[in-house]
mmCIF file of C-alpha atoms in Angstrom:
data_model
loop_
_atom_site.group_PDB
_atom_site.id
_atom_site.type_symbol
_atom_site.label_atom_id
_atom_site.label_comp_id
_atom_site.label_asym_id
_atom_site.label_seq_id
_atom_site.Cartn_x
_atom_site.Cartn_y
_atom_site.Cartn_z
ATOM 1 C CA UNK O 28 -93.452 26.101 160.414
ATOM 2 C CA UNK O 29 -94.903 28.075 157.511
ATOM 3 C CA UNK O 30 -98.437 27.273 158.662
ATOM 4 C CA UNK O 31 -97.632 28.701 162.094
ATOM 5 C CA UNK O 32 -96.380 31.872 160.435
ATOM 6 C CA UNK O 33 -99.473 32.030 158.212
ATOM 7 C CA UNK O 34 -101.703 31.701 161.284
ATOM 8 C CA UNK O 35 -99.912 34.470 163.158
ATOM 9 C CA UNK O 36 -99.945 36.874 160.219
ATOM 10 C CA UNK O 37 -103.558 36.069 159.331
ATOM 11 C CA UNK O 38 -104.893 36.898 162.784
ATOM 12 C CA UNK O 39 -102.944 40.173 162.801
ATOM 13 C CA UNK O 40 -104.416 41.171 159.438
ATOM 14 C CA UNK O 41 -107.911 39.992 160.365
ATOM 15 C CA UNK O 42 -107.790 41.789 163.701
ATOM 16 C CA UNK O 43 -106.796 45.007 161.974
ATOM 17 C CA UNK O 44 -109.733 44.699 159.548
ATOM 18 C CA UNK O 45 -112.447 43.355 161.855
ATOM 19 C CA UNK O 46 -111.583 44.814 165.248
ATOM 20 C CA UNK O 47 -110.385 48.305 164.285
ATOM 21 C CA UNK O 48 -111.562 49.842 167.562
ATOM 22 C CA UNK O 49 -109.650 47.240 169.572
ATOM 23 C CA UNK O 50 -106.625 47.762 167.339
ATOM 24 C CA UNK O 51 -106.763 51.518 167.909
ATOM 25 C CA UNK O 52 -107.009 50.962 171.668
ATOM 26 C CA UNK O 53 -103.697 49.091 171.779
ATOM 27 C CA UNK O 54 -101.879 51.569 169.537
ATOM 28 C CA UNK O 55 -101.904 54.333 172.136
ATOM 29 C CA UNK O 56 -98.298 53.461 172.970
ATOM 30 C CA UNK O 57 -95.571 51.471 171.285
ATOM 31 C CA UNK O 58 -95.311 49.065 174.220
ATOM 32 C CA UNK O 59 -99.041 48.286 174.185
ATOM 33 C CA UNK O 60 -98.966 47.841 170.426
ATOM 34 C CA UNK O 61 -96.024 45.455 170.597
ATOM 35 C CA UNK O 62 -97.559 43.477 173.468
ATOM 36 C CA UNK O 63 -100.914 43.282 171.654
ATOM 37 C CA UNK O 64 -99.280 42.236 168.390
ATOM 38 C CA UNK O 65 -97.212 39.539 170.119
ATOM 39 C CA UNK O 66 -100.300 38.273 171.945
ATOM 40 C CA UNK O 67 -102.364 38.117 168.745
ATOM 41 C CA UNK O 68 -99.504 36.482 166.832
ATOM 42 C CA UNK O 69 -99.225 33.803 169.536
ATOM 43 C CA UNK O 70 -103.002 33.254 169.439
ATOM 44 C CA UNK O 71 -102.803 32.939 165.648
ATOM 45 C CA UNK O 72 -100.047 30.359 165.985
ATOM 46 C CA UNK O 73 -102.213 28.451 168.479
ATOM 47 C CA UNK O 74 -105.120 28.489 166.016
ATOM 48 C CA UNK O 75 -102.664 27.323 163.370
ATOM 49 C CA UNK O 76 -101.670 24.356 165.545
ATOM 50 C CA UNK O 77 -105.368 23.467 165.905
ATOM 51 C CA UNK O 78 -105.690 23.712 162.133
ATOM 52 C CA UNK O 79 -102.729 21.400 161.612
ATOM 53 C CA UNK O 80 -104.120 18.817 164.044
ATOM 54 C CA UNK O 81 -107.498 18.923 162.311
ATOM 55 C CA UNK O 82 -105.921 18.653 158.865
ATOM 56 C CA UNK O 83 -103.799 15.646 159.772
ATOM 57 C CA UNK O 84 -106.742 14.044 161.574
ATOM 58 C CA UNK O 85 -108.746 14.390 158.356
ATOM 59 C CA UNK O 86 -105.944 12.802 156.329
ATOM 60 C CA UNK O 87 -106.052 9.812 158.682
ATOM 61 C CA UNK O 88 -109.868 9.597 158.672
ATOM 62 C CA UNK O 89 -109.889 9.894 154.881
ATOM 63 C CA UNK O 90 -107.543 6.899 154.498
ATOM 64 C CA UNK O 91 -109.559 4.861 157.006
ATOM 65 C CA UNK O 92 -112.862 5.755 155.322
ATOM 66 C CA UNK O 93 -111.543 4.841 151.876
ATOM 67 C CA UNK O 94 -110.565 1.443 153.269
ATOM 68 C CA UNK O 95 -113.885 1.039 155.061
ATOM 69 C CA UNK O 96 -116.182 2.078 152.205
ATOM 70 C CA UNK O 97 -113.972 0.504 149.513
ATOM 71 C CA UNK O 98 -115.384 3.076 147.088
ATOM 72 C CA UNK O 99 -114.368 6.684 146.579
ATOM 73 C CA UNK O 100 -117.839 7.490 145.304
ATOM 74 C CA UNK O 101 -119.592 6.308 148.485
ATOM 75 C CA UNK O 102 -117.088 8.195 150.659
ATOM 76 C CA UNK O 103 -117.580 11.341 148.555
ATOM 77 C CA UNK O 104 -121.374 11.109 148.938
ATOM 78 C CA UNK O 105 -120.945 10.573 152.676
ATOM 79 C CA UNK O 106 -118.795 13.709 152.862
ATOM 80 C CA UNK O 107 -121.408 15.693 150.905
ATOM 81 C CA UNK O 108 -124.083 14.611 153.401
ATOM 82 C CA UNK O 109 -121.806 15.669 156.277
ATOM 83 C CA UNK O 110 -121.208 19.044 154.602
ATOM 84 C CA UNK O 111 -124.979 19.626 154.348
ATOM 85 C CA UNK O 112 -125.463 18.447 157.929
ATOM 86 C CA UNK O 113 -122.749 20.834 159.137
ATOM 87 C CA UNK O 114 -124.359 23.723 157.255
ATOM 88 C CA UNK O 115 -127.710 22.938 158.918
ATOM 89 C CA UNK O 116 -126.048 22.666 162.339
ATOM 90 C CA UNK O 117 -124.271 26.007 161.933
ATOM 91 C CA UNK O 118 -127.613 27.668 161.267
ATOM 92 C CA UNK O 119 -129.975 25.765 163.546
ATOM 93 C CA UNK O 120 -127.925 25.241 166.695
ATOM 94 C CA UNK O 121 -126.501 28.751 166.726
ATOM 95 C CA UNK O 122 -130.000 30.162 166.161
ATOM 96 C CA UNK O 123 -131.580 28.121 168.959
ATOM 97 C CA UNK O 124 -128.727 28.902 171.351
ATOM 98 C CA UNK O 125 -128.130 32.593 170.704
ATOM 99 C CA UNK O 126 -131.054 34.220 168.849
ATOM 100 C CA UNK O 127 -132.904 37.065 170.499
ATOM 101 C CA UNK O 128 -136.571 37.871 169.901
ATOM 102 C CA UNK O 129 -135.659 40.460 167.265
ATOM 103 C CA UNK O 130 -133.495 38.087 165.220
ATOM 104 C CA UNK O 131 -134.654 35.678 162.570
ATOM 105 C CA UNK O 132 -132.920 32.511 161.494
ATOM 106 C CA UNK O 133 -131.804 34.356 158.343
ATOM 107 C CA UNK O 134 -129.230 36.226 160.454
ATOM 108 C CA UNK O 135 -127.628 32.870 161.204
ATOM 109 C CA UNK O 136 -127.483 31.766 157.558
ATOM 110 C CA UNK O 137 -124.962 34.431 156.552
ATOM 111 C CA UNK O 138 -121.848 32.969 158.237
ATOM 112 C CA UNK O 139 -122.271 29.373 156.981
ATOM 113 C CA UNK O 140 -123.203 30.598 153.501
ATOM 114 C CA UNK O 141 -120.116 32.789 153.183
ATOM 115 C CA UNK O 142 -117.927 29.995 154.562
ATOM 116 C CA UNK O 143 -119.445 27.505 152.112
ATOM 117 C CA UNK O 144 -119.028 29.816 149.105
ATOM 118 C CA UNK O 145 -115.385 30.565 149.906
ATOM 119 C CA UNK O 146 -114.804 26.847 150.549
ATOM 120 C CA UNK O 147 -116.311 26.025 147.138
ATOM 121 C CA UNK O 148 -113.947 28.485 145.449
ATOM 122 C CA UNK O 149 -110.809 27.056 147.064
ATOM 123 C CA UNK O 150 -111.974 23.448 146.602
ATOM 124 C CA UNK O 151 -112.362 24.235 142.903
ATOM 125 C CA UNK O 152 -108.835 25.691 142.823
ATOM 126 C CA UNK O 153 -107.506 22.541 144.525
ATOM 127 C CA UNK O 154 -109.319 20.336 141.989
ATOM 128 C CA UNK O 155 -107.856 22.388 139.141
ATOM 129 C CA UNK O 156 -104.345 22.036 140.560
ATOM 130 C CA UNK O 157 -104.603 18.280 141.127
ATOM 131 C CA UNK O 158 -107.612 16.361 139.796
ATOM 132 C CA UNK O 159 -111.399 16.514 139.897
ATOM 133 C CA UNK O 160 -111.580 13.820 142.617
ATOM 134 C CA UNK O 161 -109.972 16.284 145.048
ATOM 135 C CA UNK O 162 -112.981 18.650 144.992
ATOM 136 C CA UNK O 163 -115.211 16.938 147.581
ATOM 137 C CA UNK O 164 -112.411 16.143 150.076
ATOM 138 C CA UNK O 165 -111.102 19.714 149.751
ATOM 139 C CA UNK O 166 -114.591 21.115 150.309
ATOM 140 C CA UNK O 167 -115.015 18.849 153.324
ATOM 141 C CA UNK O 168 -111.753 20.009 154.874
ATOM 142 C CA UNK O 169 -112.445 23.670 154.237
ATOM 143 C CA UNK O 170 -116.037 23.649 155.458
ATOM 144 C CA UNK O 171 -116.561 20.808 157.937
ATOM 145 C CA UNK O 172 -113.093 20.526 159.456
ATOM 146 C CA UNK O 173 -112.769 24.314 159.773
ATOM 147 C CA UNK O 174 -116.184 24.449 161.470
ATOM 148 C CA UNK O 175 -115.276 21.692 163.932
ATOM 149 C CA UNK O 176 -111.970 23.400 164.711
ATOM 150 C CA UNK O 177 -113.808 26.698 165.343
ATOM 151 C CA UNK O 178 -116.268 25.251 167.880
ATOM 152 C CA UNK O 179 -114.573 27.009 170.861
ATOM 153 C CA UNK O 180 -115.298 30.410 169.304
ATOM 154 C CA UNK O 181 -118.721 29.398 167.996
ATOM 155 C CA UNK O 182 -119.997 28.359 171.437
ATOM 156 C CA UNK O 183 -119.071 31.668 173.078
ATOM 157 C CA UNK O 184 -120.667 33.540 170.157
ATOM 158 C CA UNK O 185 -118.455 36.619 170.396
ATOM 159 C CA UNK O 186 -118.577 37.943 166.798
ATOM 160 C CA UNK O 187 -115.011 39.251 166.848
ATOM 161 C CA UNK O 188 -113.490 36.016 168.161
ATOM 162 C CA UNK O 189 -115.682 33.928 165.825
ATOM 163 C CA UNK O 190 -114.334 35.877 162.856
ATOM 164 C CA UNK O 191 -110.737 35.881 164.110
ATOM 165 C CA UNK O 192 -110.734 32.146 164.733
ATOM 166 C CA UNK O 193 -112.665 31.176 161.605
ATOM 167 C CA UNK O 194 -110.556 33.340 159.303
ATOM 168 C CA UNK O 195 -107.290 32.111 160.788
ATOM 169 C CA UNK O 196 -108.317 28.453 160.711
ATOM 170 C CA UNK O 197 -109.680 28.768 157.194
ATOM 171 C CA UNK O 198 -106.557 30.450 155.798
ATOM 172 C CA UNK O 199 -104.333 27.854 157.510
ATOM 173 C CA UNK O 200 -106.446 25.011 156.094
ATOM 174 C CA UNK O 201 -106.316 26.556 152.612
ATOM 175 C CA UNK O 202 -102.546 26.931 152.928
ATOM 176 C CA UNK O 203 -102.094 23.292 153.947
ATOM 177 C CA UNK O 204 -104.530 22.027 151.337
ATOM 178 C CA UNK O 205 -102.959 23.912 148.448
ATOM 179 C CA UNK O 206 -99.414 22.928 149.465
ATOM 180 C CA UNK O 207 -100.057 19.257 150.230
ATOM 181 C CA UNK O 208 -99.746 17.962 146.663
ATOM 182 C CA UNK O 209 -96.571 20.002 146.160
ATOM 183 C CA UNK O 210 -94.967 18.557 149.272
ATOM 184 C CA UNK O 211 -95.915 14.958 148.527
ATOM 185 C CA UNK O 212 -95.066 15.020 144.820
ATOM 186 C CA UNK O 213 -92.235 12.776 143.799
ATOM 187 C CA UNK O 214 -89.203 14.683 142.570
ATOM 188 C CA UNK O 215 -88.692 14.615 138.819
ATOM 189 C CA UNK O 216 -85.657 12.645 137.719
ATOM 190 C CA UNK O 217 -83.179 14.342 135.451
ATOM 191 C CA UNK O 218 -82.533 12.543 132.223
ATOM 192 C CA UNK O 219 -78.890 11.812 131.464
#
């Protein structure tokens, strides 16, 4: 439930920051503002549900891959290759699909680079909170899984919806990732 709330609040905050003109348009009356806020909150909760499905799908795939590869190191290297492949795809496929004659491929490097840098920061935080082996899986979830979840916005290439969906999915994935070890930790027994 908290992830749903995080998704709803994140899209409201992101919409206020990124789409200020659209936000001003719906604040002309209290009824429009309330309807717009409820709509965005519901969309944020929907994005949050997508984030939760992707996160739990990764947890399943991670367990299966660890059993298949029989080595954490091989699975970590595989995830690193998939992270690099996803970065390339975010640049190349978006450039070939949406670039105009005036744009260079450098315009399409900005989004994946920012997403990767922020993912590196939160993966580092996760590794510090748990153990160093959590870094690569955390980075994979935050970069690759978030990118896959955001495909509906990426294929329509509307900058506002790309940012709204990516930010909401990313914050929800960070929330789940940073709370997972707290929720699965065994309770400490009181000594008598």
